[in-house]
Coordinates of C-alpha atoms in Angstrom, one line a residue:
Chain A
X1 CA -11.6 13.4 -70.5
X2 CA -11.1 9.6 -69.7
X3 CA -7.9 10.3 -68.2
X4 CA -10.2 12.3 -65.3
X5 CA -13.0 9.7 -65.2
X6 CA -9.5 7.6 -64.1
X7 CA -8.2 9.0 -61.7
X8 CA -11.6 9.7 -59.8
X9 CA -11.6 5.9 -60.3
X10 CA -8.4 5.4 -58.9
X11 CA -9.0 7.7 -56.1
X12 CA -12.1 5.5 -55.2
X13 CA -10.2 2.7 -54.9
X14 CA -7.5 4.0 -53.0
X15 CA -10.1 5.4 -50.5
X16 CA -12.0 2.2 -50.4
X17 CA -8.8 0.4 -49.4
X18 CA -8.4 2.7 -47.1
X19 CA -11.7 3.0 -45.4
X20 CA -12.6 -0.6 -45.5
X21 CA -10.6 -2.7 -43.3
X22 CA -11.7 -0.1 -40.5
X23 CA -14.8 -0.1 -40.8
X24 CA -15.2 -4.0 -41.7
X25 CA -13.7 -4.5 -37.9
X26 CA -16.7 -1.9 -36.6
X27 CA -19.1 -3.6 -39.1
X28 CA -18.2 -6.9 -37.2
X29 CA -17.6 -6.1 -34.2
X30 CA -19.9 -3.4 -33.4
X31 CA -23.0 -3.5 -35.5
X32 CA -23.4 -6.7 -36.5
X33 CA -23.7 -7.8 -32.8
X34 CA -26.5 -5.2 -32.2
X35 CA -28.4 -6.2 -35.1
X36 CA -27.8 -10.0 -33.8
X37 CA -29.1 -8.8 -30.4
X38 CA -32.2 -7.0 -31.7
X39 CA -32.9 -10.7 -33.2
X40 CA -32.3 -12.1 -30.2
X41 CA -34.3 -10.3 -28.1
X42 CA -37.1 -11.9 -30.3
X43 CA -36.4 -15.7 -29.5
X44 CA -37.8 -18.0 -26.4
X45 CA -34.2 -19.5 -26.5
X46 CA -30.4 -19.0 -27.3
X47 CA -30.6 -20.8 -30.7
X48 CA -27.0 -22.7 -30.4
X49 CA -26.5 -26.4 -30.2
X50 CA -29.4 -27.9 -30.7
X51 CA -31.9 -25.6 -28.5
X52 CA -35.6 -24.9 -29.7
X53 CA -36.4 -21.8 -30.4
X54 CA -39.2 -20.3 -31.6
X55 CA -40.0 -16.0 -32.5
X56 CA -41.8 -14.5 -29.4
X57 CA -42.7 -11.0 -28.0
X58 CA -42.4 -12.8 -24.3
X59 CA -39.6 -11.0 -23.6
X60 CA -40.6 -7.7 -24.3
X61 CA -44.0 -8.2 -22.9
X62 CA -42.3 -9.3 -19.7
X63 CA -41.1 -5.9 -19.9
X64 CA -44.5 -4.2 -20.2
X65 CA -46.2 -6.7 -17.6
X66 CA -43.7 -7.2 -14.7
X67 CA -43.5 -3.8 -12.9
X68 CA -40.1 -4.4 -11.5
X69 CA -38.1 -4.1 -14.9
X70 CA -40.1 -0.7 -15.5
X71 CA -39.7 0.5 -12.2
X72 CA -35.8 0.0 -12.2
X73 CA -35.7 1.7 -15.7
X74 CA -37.2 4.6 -14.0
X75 CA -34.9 4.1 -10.6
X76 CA -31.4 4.2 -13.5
X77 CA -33.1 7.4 -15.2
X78 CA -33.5 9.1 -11.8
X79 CA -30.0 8.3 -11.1
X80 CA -28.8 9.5 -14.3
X81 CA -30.8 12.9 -13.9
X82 CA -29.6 13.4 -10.1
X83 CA -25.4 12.9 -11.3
X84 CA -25.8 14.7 -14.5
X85 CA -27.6 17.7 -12.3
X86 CA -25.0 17.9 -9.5
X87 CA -22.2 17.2 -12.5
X88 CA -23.3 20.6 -14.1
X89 CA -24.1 22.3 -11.1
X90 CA -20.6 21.5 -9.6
X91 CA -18.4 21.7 -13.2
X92 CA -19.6 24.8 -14.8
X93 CA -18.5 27.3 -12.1
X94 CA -15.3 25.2 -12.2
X95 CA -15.1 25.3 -15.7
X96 CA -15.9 29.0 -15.8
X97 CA -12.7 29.4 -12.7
X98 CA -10.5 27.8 -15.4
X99 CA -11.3 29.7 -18.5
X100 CA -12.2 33.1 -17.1
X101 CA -10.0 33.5 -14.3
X102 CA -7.0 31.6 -14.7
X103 CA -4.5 32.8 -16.9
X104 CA -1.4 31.8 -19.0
X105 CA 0.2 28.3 -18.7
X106 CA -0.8 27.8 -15.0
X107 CA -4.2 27.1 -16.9
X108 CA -2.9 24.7 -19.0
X109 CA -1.5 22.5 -16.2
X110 CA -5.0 23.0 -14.3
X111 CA -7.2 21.6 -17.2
X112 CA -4.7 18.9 -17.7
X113 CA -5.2 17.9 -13.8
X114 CA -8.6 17.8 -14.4
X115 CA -9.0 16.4 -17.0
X116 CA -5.8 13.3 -16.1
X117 CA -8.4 11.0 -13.7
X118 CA -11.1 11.1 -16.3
X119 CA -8.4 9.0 -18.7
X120 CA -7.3 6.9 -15.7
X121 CA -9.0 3.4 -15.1
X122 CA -13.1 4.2 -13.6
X123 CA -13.2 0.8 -12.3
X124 CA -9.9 1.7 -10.1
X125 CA -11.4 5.3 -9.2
X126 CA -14.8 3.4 -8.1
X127 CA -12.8 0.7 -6.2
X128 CA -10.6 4.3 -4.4
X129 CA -13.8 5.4 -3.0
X130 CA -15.0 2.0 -1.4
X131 CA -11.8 2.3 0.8
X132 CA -12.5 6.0 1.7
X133 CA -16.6 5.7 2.3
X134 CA -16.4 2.6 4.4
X135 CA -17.3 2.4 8.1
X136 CA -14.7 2.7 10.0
X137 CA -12.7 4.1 7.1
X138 CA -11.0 6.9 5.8
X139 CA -13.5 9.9 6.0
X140 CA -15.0 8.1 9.2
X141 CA -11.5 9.2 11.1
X142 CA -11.8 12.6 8.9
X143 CA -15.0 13.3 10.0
X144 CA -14.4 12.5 13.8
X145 CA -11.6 14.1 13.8
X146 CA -12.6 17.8 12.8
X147 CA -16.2 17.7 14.5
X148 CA -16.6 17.5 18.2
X149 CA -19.2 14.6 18.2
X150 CA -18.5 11.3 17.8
X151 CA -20.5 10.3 14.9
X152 CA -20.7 7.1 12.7
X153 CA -20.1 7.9 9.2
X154 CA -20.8 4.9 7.0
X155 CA -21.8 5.8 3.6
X156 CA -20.8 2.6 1.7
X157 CA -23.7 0.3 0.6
X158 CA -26.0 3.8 0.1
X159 CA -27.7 5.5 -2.9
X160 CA -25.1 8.2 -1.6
X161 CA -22.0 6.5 -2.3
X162 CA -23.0 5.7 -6.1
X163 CA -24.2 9.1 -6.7
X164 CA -21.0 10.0 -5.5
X165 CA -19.1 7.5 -7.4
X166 CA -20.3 8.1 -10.4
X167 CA -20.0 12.1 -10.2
X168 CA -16.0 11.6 -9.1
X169 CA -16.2 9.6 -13.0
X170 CA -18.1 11.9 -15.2
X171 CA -17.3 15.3 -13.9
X172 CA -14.4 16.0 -15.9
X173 CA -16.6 15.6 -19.0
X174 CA -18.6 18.4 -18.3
X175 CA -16.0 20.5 -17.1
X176 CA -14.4 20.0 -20.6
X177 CA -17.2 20.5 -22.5
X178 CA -18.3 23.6 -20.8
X179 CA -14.8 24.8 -20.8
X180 CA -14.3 24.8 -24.5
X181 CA -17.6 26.7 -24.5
X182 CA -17.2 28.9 -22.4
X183 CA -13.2 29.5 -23.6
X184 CA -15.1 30.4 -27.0
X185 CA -16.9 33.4 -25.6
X186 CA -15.4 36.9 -26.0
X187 CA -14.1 38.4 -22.8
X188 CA -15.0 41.9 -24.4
X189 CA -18.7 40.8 -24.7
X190 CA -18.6 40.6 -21.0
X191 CA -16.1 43.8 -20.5
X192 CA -19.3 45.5 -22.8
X193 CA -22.0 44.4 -20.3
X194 CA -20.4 45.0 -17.4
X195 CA -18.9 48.5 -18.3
X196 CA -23.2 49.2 -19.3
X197 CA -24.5 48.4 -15.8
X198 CA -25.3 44.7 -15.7
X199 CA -25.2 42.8 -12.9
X200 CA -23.6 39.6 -12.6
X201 CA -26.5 37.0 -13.0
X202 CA -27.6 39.3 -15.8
X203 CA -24.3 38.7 -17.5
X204 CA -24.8 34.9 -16.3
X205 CA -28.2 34.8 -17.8
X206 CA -28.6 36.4 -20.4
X207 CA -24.9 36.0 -22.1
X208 CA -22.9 33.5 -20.9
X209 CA -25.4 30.8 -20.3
X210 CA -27.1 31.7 -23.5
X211 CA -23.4 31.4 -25.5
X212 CA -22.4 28.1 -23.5
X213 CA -25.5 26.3 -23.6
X214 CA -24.5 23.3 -26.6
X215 CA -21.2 23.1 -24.9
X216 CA -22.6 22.5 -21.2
X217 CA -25.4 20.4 -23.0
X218 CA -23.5 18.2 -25.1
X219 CA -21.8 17.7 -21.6
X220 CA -24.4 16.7 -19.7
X221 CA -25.8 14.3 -22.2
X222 CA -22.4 12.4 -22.2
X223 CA -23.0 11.8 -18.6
X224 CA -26.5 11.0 -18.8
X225 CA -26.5 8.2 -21.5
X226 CA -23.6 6.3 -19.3
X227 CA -24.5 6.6 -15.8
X228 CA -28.4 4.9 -17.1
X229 CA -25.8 2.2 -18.2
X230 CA -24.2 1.7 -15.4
X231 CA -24.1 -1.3 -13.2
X232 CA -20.0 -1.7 -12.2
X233 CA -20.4 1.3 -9.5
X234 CA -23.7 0.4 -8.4
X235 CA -22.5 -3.2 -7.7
X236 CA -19.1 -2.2 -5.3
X237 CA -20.9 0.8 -4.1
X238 CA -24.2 0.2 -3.5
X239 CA -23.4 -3.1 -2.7
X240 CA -27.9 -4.5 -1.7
X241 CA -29.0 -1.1 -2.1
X242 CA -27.4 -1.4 -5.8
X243 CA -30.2 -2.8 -7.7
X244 CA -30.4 -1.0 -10.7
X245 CA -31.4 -1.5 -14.7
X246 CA -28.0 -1.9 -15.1
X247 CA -27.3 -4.5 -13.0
X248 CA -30.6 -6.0 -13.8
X249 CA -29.0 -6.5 -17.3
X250 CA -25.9 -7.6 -16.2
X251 CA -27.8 -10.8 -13.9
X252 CA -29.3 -12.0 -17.6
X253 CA -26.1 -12.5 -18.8
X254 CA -24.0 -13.5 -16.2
X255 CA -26.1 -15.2 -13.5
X256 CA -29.8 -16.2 -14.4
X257 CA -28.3 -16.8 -18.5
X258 CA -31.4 -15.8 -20.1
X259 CA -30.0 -14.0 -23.0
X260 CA -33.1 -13.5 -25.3
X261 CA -34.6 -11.6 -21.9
X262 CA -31.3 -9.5 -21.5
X263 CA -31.1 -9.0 -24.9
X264 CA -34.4 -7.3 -24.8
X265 CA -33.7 -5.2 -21.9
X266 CA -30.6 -4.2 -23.4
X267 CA -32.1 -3.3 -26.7
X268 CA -34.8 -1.3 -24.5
X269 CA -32.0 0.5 -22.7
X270 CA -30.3 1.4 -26.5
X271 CA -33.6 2.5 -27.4
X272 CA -33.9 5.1 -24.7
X273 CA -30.2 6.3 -24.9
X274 CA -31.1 7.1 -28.8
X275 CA -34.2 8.8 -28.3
X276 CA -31.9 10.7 -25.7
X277 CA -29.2 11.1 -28.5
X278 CA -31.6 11.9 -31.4
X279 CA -33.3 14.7 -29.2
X280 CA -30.2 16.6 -28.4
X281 CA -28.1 15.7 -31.8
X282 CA -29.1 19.2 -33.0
X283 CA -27.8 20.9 -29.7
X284 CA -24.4 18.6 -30.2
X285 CA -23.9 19.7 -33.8
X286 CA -23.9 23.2 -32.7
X287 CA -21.5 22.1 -30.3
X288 CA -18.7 20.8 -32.4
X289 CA -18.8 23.8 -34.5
Chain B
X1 CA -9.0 50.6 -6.3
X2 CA -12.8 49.0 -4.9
X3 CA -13.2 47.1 -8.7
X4 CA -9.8 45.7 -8.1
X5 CA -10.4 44.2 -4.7
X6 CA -13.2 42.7 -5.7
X7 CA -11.3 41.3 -8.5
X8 CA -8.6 39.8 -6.1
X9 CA -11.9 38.5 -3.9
X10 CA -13.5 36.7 -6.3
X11 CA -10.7 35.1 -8.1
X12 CA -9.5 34.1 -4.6
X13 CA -12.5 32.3 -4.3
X14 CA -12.5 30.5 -7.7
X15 CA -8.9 29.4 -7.3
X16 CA -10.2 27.8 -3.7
X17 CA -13.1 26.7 -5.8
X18 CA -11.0 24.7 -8.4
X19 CA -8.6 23.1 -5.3
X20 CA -11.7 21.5 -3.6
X21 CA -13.0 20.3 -7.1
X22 CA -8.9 18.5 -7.3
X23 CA -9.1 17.7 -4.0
X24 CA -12.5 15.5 -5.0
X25 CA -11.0 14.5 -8.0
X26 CA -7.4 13.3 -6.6
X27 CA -7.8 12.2 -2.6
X28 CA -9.5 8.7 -3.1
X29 CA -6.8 8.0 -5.3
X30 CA -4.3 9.0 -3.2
X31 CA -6.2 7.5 -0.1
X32 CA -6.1 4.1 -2.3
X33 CA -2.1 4.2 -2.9
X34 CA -1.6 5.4 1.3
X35 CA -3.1 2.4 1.9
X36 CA -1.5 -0.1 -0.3
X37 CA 1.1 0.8 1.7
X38 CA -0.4 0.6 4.7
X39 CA 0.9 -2.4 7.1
X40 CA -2.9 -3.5 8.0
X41 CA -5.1 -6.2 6.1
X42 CA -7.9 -4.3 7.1
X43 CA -7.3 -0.9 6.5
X44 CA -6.8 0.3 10.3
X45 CA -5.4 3.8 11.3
X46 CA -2.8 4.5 12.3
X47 CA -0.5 4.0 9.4
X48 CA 2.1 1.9 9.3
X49 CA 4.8 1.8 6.4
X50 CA 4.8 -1.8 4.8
X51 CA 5.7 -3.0 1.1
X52 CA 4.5 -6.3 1.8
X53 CA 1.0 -5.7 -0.2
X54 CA 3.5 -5.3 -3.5
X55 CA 4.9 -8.5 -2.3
X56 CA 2.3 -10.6 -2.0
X57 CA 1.2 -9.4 -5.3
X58 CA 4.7 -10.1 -6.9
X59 CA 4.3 -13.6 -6.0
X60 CA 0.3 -13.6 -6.6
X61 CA 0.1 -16.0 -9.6
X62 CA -3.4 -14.9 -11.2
X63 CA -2.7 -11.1 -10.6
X64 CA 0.6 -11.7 -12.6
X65 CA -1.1 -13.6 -15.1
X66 CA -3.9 -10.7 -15.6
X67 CA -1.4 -7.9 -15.6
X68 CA 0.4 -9.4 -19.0
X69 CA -2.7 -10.1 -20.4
X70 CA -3.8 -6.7 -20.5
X71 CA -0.9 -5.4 -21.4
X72 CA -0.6 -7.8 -24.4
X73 CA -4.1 -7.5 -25.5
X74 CA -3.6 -3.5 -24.9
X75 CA -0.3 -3.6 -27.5
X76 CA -2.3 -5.7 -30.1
X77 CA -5.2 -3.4 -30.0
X78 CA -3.0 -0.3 -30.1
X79 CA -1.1 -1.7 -33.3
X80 CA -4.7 -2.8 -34.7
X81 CA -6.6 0.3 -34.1
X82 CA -3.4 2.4 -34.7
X83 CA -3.2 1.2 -38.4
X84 CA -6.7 0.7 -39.4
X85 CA -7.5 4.3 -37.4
X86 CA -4.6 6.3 -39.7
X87 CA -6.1 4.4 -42.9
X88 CA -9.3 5.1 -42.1
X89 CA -8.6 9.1 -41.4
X90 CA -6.3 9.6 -44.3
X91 CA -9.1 8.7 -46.6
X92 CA -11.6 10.5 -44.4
X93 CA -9.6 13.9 -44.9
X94 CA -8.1 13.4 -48.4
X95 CA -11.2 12.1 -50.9
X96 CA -14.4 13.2 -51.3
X97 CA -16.9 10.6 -51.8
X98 CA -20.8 9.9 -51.7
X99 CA -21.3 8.6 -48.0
X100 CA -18.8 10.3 -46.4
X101 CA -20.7 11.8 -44.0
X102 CA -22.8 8.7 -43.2
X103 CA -19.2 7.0 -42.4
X104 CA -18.5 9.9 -40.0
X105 CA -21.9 9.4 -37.9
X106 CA -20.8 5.9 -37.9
X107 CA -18.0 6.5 -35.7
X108 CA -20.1 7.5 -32.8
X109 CA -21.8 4.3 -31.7
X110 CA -19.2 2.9 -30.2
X111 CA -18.4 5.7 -28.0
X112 CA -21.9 6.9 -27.5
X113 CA -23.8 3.7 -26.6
X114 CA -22.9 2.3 -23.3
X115 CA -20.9 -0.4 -22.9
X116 CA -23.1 -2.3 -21.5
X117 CA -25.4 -2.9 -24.6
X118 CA -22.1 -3.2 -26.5
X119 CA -20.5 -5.6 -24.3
X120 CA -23.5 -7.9 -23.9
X121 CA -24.6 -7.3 -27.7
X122 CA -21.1 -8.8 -28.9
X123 CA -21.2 -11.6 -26.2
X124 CA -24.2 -12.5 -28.2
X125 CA -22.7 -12.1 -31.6
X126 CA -19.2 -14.2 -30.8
X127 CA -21.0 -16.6 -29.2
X128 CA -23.4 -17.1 -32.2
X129 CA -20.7 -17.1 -34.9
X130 CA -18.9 -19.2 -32.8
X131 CA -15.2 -16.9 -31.9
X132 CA -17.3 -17.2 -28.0
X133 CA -15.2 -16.4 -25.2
X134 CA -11.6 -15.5 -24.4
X135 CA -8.7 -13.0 -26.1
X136 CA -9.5 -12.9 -29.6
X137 CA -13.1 -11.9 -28.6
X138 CA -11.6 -9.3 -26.2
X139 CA -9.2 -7.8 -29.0
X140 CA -12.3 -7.6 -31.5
X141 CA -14.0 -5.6 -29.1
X142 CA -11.2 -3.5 -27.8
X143 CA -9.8 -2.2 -31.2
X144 CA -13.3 -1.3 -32.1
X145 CA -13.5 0.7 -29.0
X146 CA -10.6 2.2 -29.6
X147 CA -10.9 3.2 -33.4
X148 CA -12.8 6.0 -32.7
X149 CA -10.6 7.9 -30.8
X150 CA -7.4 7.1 -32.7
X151 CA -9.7 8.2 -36.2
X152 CA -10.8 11.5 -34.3
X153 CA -7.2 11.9 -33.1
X154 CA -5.2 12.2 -36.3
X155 CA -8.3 13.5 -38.0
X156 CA -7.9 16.5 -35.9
X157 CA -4.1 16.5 -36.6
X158 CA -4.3 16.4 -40.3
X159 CA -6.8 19.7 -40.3
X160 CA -3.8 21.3 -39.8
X161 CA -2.0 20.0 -42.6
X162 CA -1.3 22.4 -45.7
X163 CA -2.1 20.9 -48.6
X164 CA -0.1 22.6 -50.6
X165 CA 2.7 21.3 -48.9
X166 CA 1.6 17.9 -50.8
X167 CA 1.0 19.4 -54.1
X168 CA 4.8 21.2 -54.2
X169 CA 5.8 17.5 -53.3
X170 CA 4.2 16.2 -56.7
X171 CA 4.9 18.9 -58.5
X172 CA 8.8 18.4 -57.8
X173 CA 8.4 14.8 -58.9
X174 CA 7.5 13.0 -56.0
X175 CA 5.3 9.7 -56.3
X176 CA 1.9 9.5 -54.5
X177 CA 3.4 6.9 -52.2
X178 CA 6.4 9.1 -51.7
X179 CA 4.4 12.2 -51.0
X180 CA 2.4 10.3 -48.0
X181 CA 5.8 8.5 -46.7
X182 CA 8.1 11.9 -46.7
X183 CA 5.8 14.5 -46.4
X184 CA 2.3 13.9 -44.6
X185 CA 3.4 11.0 -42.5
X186 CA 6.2 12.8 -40.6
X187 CA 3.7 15.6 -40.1
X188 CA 1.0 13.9 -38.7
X189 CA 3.2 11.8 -36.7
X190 CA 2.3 13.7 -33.4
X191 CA -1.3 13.0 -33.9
X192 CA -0.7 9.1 -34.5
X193 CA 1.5 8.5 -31.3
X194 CA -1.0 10.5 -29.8
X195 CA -3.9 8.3 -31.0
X196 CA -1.5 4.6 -30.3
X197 CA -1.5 6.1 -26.9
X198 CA -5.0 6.9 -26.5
X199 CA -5.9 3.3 -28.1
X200 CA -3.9 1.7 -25.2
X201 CA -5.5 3.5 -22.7
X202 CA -8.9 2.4 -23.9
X203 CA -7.7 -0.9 -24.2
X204 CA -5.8 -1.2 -20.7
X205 CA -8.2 0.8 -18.9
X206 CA -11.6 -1.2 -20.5
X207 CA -13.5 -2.7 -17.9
X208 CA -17.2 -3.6 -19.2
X209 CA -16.1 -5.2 -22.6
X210 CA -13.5 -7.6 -21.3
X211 CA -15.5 -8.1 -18.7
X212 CA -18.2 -9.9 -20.5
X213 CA -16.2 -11.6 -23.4
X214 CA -13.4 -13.0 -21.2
X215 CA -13.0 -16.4 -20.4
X216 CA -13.4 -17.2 -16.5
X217 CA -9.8 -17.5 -15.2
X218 CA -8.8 -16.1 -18.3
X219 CA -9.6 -12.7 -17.4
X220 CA -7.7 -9.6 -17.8
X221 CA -6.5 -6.8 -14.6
X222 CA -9.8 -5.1 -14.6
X223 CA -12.1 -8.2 -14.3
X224 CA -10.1 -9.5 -11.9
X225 CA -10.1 -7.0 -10.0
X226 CA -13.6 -6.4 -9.9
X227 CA -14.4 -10.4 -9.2
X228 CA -12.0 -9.5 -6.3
X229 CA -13.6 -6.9 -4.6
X230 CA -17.1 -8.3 -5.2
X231 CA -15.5 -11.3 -3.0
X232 CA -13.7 -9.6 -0.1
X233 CA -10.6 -7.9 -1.1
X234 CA -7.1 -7.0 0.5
X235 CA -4.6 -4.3 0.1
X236 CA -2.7 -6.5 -2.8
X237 CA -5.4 -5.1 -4.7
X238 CA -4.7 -1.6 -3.8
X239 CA -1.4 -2.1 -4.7
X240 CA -2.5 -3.7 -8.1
X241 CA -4.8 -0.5 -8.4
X242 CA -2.3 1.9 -7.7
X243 CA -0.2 0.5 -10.4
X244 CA -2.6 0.6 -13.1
X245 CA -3.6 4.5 -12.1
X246 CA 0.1 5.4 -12.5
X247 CA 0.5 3.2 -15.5
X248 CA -2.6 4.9 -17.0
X249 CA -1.8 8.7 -16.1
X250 CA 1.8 8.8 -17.5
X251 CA 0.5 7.2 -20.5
X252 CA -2.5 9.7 -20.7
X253 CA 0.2 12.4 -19.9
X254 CA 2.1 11.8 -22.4
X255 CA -0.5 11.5 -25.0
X256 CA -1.1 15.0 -24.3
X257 CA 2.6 16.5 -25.1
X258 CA 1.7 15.1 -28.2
X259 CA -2.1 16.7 -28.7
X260 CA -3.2 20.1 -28.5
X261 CA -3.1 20.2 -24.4
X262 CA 0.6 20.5 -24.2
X263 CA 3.9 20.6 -26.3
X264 CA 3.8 21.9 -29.7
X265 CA 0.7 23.0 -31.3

């Protein structure tokens, strides 16, 4: 009987060996520094050197009070909703091409191409389509050159060319999301409807949607949560226009250095992407099995 | 023979469906790399064949500089992350344990919160425990990025391993060390190349991290070239750009011949 309360010991230990130095580097690196930034977000001052610092709600009032911090919280949720729409709209049917249609290794190779710029560098991909939008640029000599008039297209520096952006970076998430739902759904299941008289959107609405929906969801919160994060592809693409909560963040930290204040937006930002999370963990369990 | 136009029809249109969504996906890119080697500072049409953007850059001190940076910080992460990641997994799939699935959850933050909130929250934190700025700050933040994926990586790999290979191992003889060197080890090999690969790519490709816990001057490829085009940029940073898209696509390529996507199963 001891010899079993052993080796359950021994087996503890080996696992805690194991498991600790891992998660000791997230501990430190990860959550640790939230925790310190929920703390920090509470002082008048960065408390190093010899600063004075006192506990305050300032920053988080500021919040409340100043209608500009609000109002670009809402303008970084708007953009998250508009990409995360036109994301699904544009990557289901595209996901549905690729599982449903395609056949065989040619499929294979597909998904892989789709998927390939998704793992390539999004800072490089943003930068790519500063070239292309710019006046006088790329699509400018496209554009003239297929239609009759001589326009100016010059979409840099727009709410345009970040919506863009950021669709051209997130789309292959939901495109694999939905296509590992949708690749899960019974082809006879469809063969059965159709061969019983339902139209198409029936089949769309009342099967395949039905079937896909954590996949297709889980997909379009993974887009969501970053793009109200964003502030890289706001800045080269939006360039003025580019103001967003994002960016708003990024000036505490990097230009005005008022931490405690960005460390409160920040934390109000985490606070909405987990509300986000926590509301749709239930549709991403379902998901994953 | 009507069913089986329709067939042809509609998959006819899907296939032209999923070329316009590659074409979306792959032109900028390519549009990018035409013009690195495009002769004009300012992008002008008509083309004109020129290499010297890959000279300039050859001889362009900081981009040099930044380019072995990343790539050095990207090799310490992926050995980091790499070992800590197969540790980590190994326990995760072989012992039961109060908390296991609490340490599971765990694994999402960093992936799931932006990395704005991460980035900024960990400037904080160094800065306050006094590691501050520069490389070793970077690699902190970079291997915890890239734990994640390396732990769901060979996680998913060692669901496919029998068990009872391990227990005809002991049962001949073999020591526990033994069974994990000769037998599960070689087996979930695939999966751990496949997670050092993805942990460079974070780590090469990671923009927002780096970005705030760098040193200025000290920065790695992807800072700089951001602090470049926020200034006015020129085609050496195409050419830069170009690099690091190939660099990161053979990379991610052949990551998958070692996952599910490709190769052997």
């Amino acid at each position: 009987m001891s010899g079993g309360i052993n080796i359950a010991r021994t087996d503890k230990l080996r696992a805690f060996a194991l498991l600790s130095p891992a998660y000791l580097w997230l501990t430190l690196a990860v959550f640790l520094p939230l925790s310190a930034m929920a703390f920090f977000s509470f002082l008048t001052e960065v408390p190093f050197g010899d600063a004075e610092w006192s506990v305050t709600l300032t920053n988080y009032s500021a919040f409340f009070e100043s209608s500009t911090f609000s109002r670009l919280l809402l303008k970084s949720v708007m953009l998250g909703v508009k990409v995360t729409a036109l994301c699904v709209l544009i990557g289901f049917p595209c996901a549905w091409v690729l599982a449903k249609m395609i056949k065989g290794r040619a499929r294979e190779a597909l998904f892989l191409m789709v998927i390939l710029p998704f793992w390539s560098n999004s800072l490089v991909r943003i930068f790519s389509w500063a070239i292309v939008l710019r006046g006088n640029g790329v699509l400018d000599k496209f554009v003239n050159a297929i239609w009759p008039w001589d326009v100016k297209v010059n979409l840099l520096f727009s709410e345009w060319a970040i919506v863009i952006g950021l669709v051209h970076s997130y789309l292959p998430y939901v495109i694999l999301t939905s296509y590992l739902a949708l690749q899960a759904i019974d082809d006879s299941l469809i063969e059965a409807a159709r061969s019983l008289g339902a139209k198409w959107w029936t089949i769309l609405w009342r099967i395949v949607l039905p079937l896909s929906a954590p996949g297709l969801l889980a997909g379009a919160v993974l887009v969501f949560v970053p793009v109200v994060g964003s502030f890289m592809e706001p800045r080269i693409l939006g360039g003025r226009m580019g103001t967003y909560y994002g960016t708003l963040i990024e000036d505490q930290f990097v230009a005005v250095f008022n931490w405690p204040l960005g460390a409160a937006l920040s934390f109000i930002l985490l606070a909405v992407v987990l509300i986000i999370l926590a509301v749709a963990s239930p549709i991403l369990k379902r998901a994953q099995t | 023979m009507k069913a089986q136009l329709r067939t042809r029809v509609t998959t006819g249109i899907g296939i032209f469906y999923l070329s316009s969504i590659l074409f979306f996906l792959y032109a900028p890119i390519l549009v990018m790399a035409a013009m690195s080697f495009n002769a004009s500072e300012f992008y002008q049409l008509p083309f004109q064949f020129s290499t010297q953007w890959y000279e300039r850059m050859w001889e362009n001190e900081a981009i040099l500089s930044a380019a072995w940076r990343s790539i050095w910080i990207a090799i310490v992460t992926t050995v980091f992350a790499t070992a800590l990641g197969t540790a980590a997994s190994v326990a995760l799939w072989r012992y039961d344990f109060p908390g296991k699935r609490i340490l599971q959850v765990l694994l999402f933050p960093p992936i799931a919160i932006p990395w704005l909130i991460t980035g900024t929250a960990m400037l904080i934190f160094f800065f306050g425990v006094g590691i501050g700025r520069g490389t070793p700050a970077v690699i902190l933040g970079h291997v915890a990025l890239a734990l994640p994926y390396v732990i769901v990586v060979v996680t998913a790999r060692l669901a496919t391993f029998d068990r009872t290979l391990e227990e005809a191992a002991r049962s001949l003889g073999a020591r526990p060390w033994m069974v994990t060197r000769r037998v599960m080890l070689p087996w979930i090999a695939p999966g751990v190349i496949a997670g050092a690969l993805f942990a460079f790519a974070v780590s090469f490709d990671q923009f927002v991290i780096s970005y705030f816990l760098s040193e200025p001057g000290d920065s790695t490829l992807p800072v700089l070239i951001y602090t470049a085009i926020r200034k006015g940029f020129t085609p050496e940073i195409n050419a830069i750009s170009t690099i690091i898209i190939a660099v990161s696509m053979v990379v991610m390529l052949t990551a998958a011949r070692f996952t599910k996507f490709g190769g052997e199963k």
